[in-house]
Tab-separated table of C-alpha atoms in Angstrom:
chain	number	residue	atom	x	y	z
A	21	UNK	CA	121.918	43.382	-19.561
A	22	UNK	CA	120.157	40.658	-21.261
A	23	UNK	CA	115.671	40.630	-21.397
A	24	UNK	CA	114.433	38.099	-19.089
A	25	UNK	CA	113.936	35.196	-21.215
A	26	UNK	CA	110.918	34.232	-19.342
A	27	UNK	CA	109.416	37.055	-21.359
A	28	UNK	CA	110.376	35.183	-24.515
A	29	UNK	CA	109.042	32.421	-26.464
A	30	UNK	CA	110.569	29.236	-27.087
A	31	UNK	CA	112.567	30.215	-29.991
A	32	UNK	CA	112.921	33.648	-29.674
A	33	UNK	CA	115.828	35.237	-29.164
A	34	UNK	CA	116.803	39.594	-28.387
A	35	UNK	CA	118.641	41.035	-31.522
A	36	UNK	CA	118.698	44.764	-29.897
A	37	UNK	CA	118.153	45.332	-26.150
A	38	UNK	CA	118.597	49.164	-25.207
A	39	UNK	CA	117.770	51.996	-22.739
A	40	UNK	CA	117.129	55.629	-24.286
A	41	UNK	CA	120.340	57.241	-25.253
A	42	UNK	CA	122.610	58.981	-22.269
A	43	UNK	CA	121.636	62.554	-23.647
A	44	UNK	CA	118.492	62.123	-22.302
A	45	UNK	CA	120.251	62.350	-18.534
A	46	UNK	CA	122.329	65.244	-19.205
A	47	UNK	CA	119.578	67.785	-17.821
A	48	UNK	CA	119.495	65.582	-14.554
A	49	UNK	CA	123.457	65.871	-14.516
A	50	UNK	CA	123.388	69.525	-14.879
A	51	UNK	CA	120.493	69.426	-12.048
A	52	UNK	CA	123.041	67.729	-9.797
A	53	UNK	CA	125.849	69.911	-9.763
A	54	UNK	CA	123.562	73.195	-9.363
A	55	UNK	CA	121.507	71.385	-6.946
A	56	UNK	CA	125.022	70.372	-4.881
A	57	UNK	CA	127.174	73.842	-5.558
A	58	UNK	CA	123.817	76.283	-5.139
A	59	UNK	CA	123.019	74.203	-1.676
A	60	UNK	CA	126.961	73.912	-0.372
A	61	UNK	CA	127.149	77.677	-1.286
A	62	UNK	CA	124.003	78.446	0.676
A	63	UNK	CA	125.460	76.374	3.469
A	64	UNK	CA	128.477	78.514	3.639
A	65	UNK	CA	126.651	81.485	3.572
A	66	UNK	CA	124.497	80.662	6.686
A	67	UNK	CA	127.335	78.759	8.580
A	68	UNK	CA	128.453	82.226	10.411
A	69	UNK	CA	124.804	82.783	11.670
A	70	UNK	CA	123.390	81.641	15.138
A	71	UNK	CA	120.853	79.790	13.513
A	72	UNK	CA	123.120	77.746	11.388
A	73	UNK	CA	121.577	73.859	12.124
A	74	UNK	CA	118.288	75.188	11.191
A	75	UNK	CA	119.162	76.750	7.577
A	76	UNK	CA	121.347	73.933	7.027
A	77	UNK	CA	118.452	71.641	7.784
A	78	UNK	CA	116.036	73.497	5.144
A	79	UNK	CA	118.925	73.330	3.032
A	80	UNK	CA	119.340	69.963	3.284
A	81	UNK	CA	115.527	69.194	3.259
A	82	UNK	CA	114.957	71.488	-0.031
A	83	UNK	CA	118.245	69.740	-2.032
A	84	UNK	CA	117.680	66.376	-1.081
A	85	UNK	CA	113.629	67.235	-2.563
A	86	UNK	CA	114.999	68.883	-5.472
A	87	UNK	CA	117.651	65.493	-6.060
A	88	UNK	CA	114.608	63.775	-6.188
A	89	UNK	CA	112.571	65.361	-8.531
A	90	UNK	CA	115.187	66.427	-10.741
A	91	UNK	CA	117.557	63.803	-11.034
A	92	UNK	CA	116.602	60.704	-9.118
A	93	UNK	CA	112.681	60.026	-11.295
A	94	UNK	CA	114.576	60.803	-14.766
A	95	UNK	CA	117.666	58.048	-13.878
A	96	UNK	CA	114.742	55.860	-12.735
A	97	UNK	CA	112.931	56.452	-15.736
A	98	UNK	CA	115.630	56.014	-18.038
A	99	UNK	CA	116.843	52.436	-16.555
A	100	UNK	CA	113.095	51.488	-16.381
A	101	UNK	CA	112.948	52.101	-20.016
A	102	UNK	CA	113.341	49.559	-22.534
A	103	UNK	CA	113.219	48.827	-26.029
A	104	UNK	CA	113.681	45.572	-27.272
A	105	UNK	CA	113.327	44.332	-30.980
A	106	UNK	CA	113.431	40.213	-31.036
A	107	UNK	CA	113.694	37.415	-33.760
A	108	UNK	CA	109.276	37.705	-33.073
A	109	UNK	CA	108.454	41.535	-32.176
A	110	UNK	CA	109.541	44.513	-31.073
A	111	UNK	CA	108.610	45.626	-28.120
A	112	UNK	CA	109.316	48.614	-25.501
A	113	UNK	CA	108.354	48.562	-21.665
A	114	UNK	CA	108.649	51.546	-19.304
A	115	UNK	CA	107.634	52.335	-15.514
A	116	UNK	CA	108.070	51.431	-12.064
A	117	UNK	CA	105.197	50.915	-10.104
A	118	UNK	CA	102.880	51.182	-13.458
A	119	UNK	CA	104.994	49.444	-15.713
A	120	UNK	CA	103.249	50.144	-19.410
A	121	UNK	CA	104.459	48.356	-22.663
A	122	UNK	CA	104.010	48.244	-26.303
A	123	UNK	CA	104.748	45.341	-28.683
A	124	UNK	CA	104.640	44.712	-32.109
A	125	UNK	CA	104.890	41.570	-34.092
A	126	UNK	CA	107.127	41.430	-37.218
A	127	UNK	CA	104.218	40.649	-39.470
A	128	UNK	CA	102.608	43.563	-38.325
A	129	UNK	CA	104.684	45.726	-39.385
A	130	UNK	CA	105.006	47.735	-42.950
A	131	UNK	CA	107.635	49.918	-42.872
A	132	UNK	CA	110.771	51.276	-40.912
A	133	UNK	CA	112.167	55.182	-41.381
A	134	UNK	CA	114.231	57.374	-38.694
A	135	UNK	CA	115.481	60.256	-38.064
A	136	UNK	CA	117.750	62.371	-36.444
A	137	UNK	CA	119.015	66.433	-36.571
A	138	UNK	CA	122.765	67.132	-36.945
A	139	UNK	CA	122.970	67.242	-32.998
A	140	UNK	CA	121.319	63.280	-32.774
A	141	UNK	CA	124.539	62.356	-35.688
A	142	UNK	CA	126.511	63.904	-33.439
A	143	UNK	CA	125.622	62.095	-30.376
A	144	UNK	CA	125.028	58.913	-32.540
A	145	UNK	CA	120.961	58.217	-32.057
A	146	UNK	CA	117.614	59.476	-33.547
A	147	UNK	CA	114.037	58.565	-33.889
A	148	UNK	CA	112.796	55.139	-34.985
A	149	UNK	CA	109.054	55.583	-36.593
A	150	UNK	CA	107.489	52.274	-37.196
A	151	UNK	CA	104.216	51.471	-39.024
A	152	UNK	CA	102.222	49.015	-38.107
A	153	UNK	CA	99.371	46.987	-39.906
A	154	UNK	CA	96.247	49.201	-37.938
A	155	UNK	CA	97.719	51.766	-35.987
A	156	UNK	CA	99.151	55.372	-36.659
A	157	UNK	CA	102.684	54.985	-36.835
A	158	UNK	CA	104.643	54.688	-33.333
A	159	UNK	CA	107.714	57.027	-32.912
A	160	UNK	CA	110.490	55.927	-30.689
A	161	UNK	CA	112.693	59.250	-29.590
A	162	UNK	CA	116.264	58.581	-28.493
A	163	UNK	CA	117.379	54.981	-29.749
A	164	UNK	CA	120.939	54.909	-29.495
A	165	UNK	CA	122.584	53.762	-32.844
A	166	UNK	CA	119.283	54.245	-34.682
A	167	UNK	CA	120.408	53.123	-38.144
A	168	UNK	CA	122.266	49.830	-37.030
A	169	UNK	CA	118.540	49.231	-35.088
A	170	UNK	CA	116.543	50.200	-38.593
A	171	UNK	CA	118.369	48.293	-40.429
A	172	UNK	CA	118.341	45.309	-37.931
A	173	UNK	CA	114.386	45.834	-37.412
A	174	UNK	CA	113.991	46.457	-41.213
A	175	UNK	CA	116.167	42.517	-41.488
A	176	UNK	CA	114.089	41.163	-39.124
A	177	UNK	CA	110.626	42.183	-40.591
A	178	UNK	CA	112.082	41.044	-43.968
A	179	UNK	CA	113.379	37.250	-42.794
A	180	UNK	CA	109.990	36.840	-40.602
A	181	UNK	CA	109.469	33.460	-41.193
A	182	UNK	CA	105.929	33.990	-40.873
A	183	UNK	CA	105.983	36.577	-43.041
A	184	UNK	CA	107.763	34.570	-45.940
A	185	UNK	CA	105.360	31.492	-45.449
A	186	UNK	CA	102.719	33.885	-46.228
A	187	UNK	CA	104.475	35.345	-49.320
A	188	UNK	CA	105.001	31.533	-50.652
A	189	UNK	CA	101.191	30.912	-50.102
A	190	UNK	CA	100.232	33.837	-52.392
């Protein structure tokens, strides 16, 4: 799924547009099937009793609250979520109904690291920590195929062509 170009400027162009890594919706998976076998075994329990349509309505009401919570807001929040690292800046927007964002220019920006445990190798993603000109360095958790994304943010910031210009001038 492409950024809206609207977004862009003329001759910009996405180099790296991702959503957090799929670990980060394996609690919300696990949620779902406990949610679904704990309510369809408490629905089998109270199916014998004379009062059956009204546990199997607070069932019901109590799963589909706990679906919700549990694993509808995470999947919302993780396709919500972007980060995006362009020709001009990176940037990362997240949210719904408040939709928050953070972007950086490439000239802004001094250097790249990340890191990830033996678990993150495993799964193939990390942490991207990125320091900026003023501000304390910005951490980035869960960016699938973090070292192709370094070292494509770490190429970008180096072929800025703003940032060469300036170079030249001193």
């Amino acid at each position: 799924m492409a950024y809206p170009d609207d977004l862009l400027a003329d001759d910009e162009h996405v180099v790296v547009h991702t959503h957090p890594h799929w670990k980060t919706l394996v609690l919300p998976v696990l949620a779902l099937l406990l949610v679904v076998g704990g309510g369809s075994y408490l629905a089998a329990l109270v199916a014998p009793l004379a009062w059956n349509a009204i546990g199997w309505a607070v069932i019901s009401a109590v799963g589909g609250l706990l679906l919700i919570w549990l694993v509808l807001v995470p999947l919302v929040r993780w396709r919500t979520t972007h980060f995006v690292l362009t020709t001009h800046r990176l940037m990362v927007r997240e949210g719904v109904f408040t939709r928050s964002g953070t972007g950086i220019p490439m000239s802004r920006i001094n250097s790249v690291r990340f890191r990830h445990g033996l678990i993150d190798r495993v799964l193939g993603c990390g942490t991207l920590v990125v320091e900026s000109a003023s501000d304390e360095p910005l951490e980035f958790d869960d960016i699938p195929h973090v070292e192709q994304v370094h070292t494509l943010l770490y190429r970008e910031v180096d072929d800025d062509p703003r940032e060469t210009a300036r170079r030249e001038e001193t």
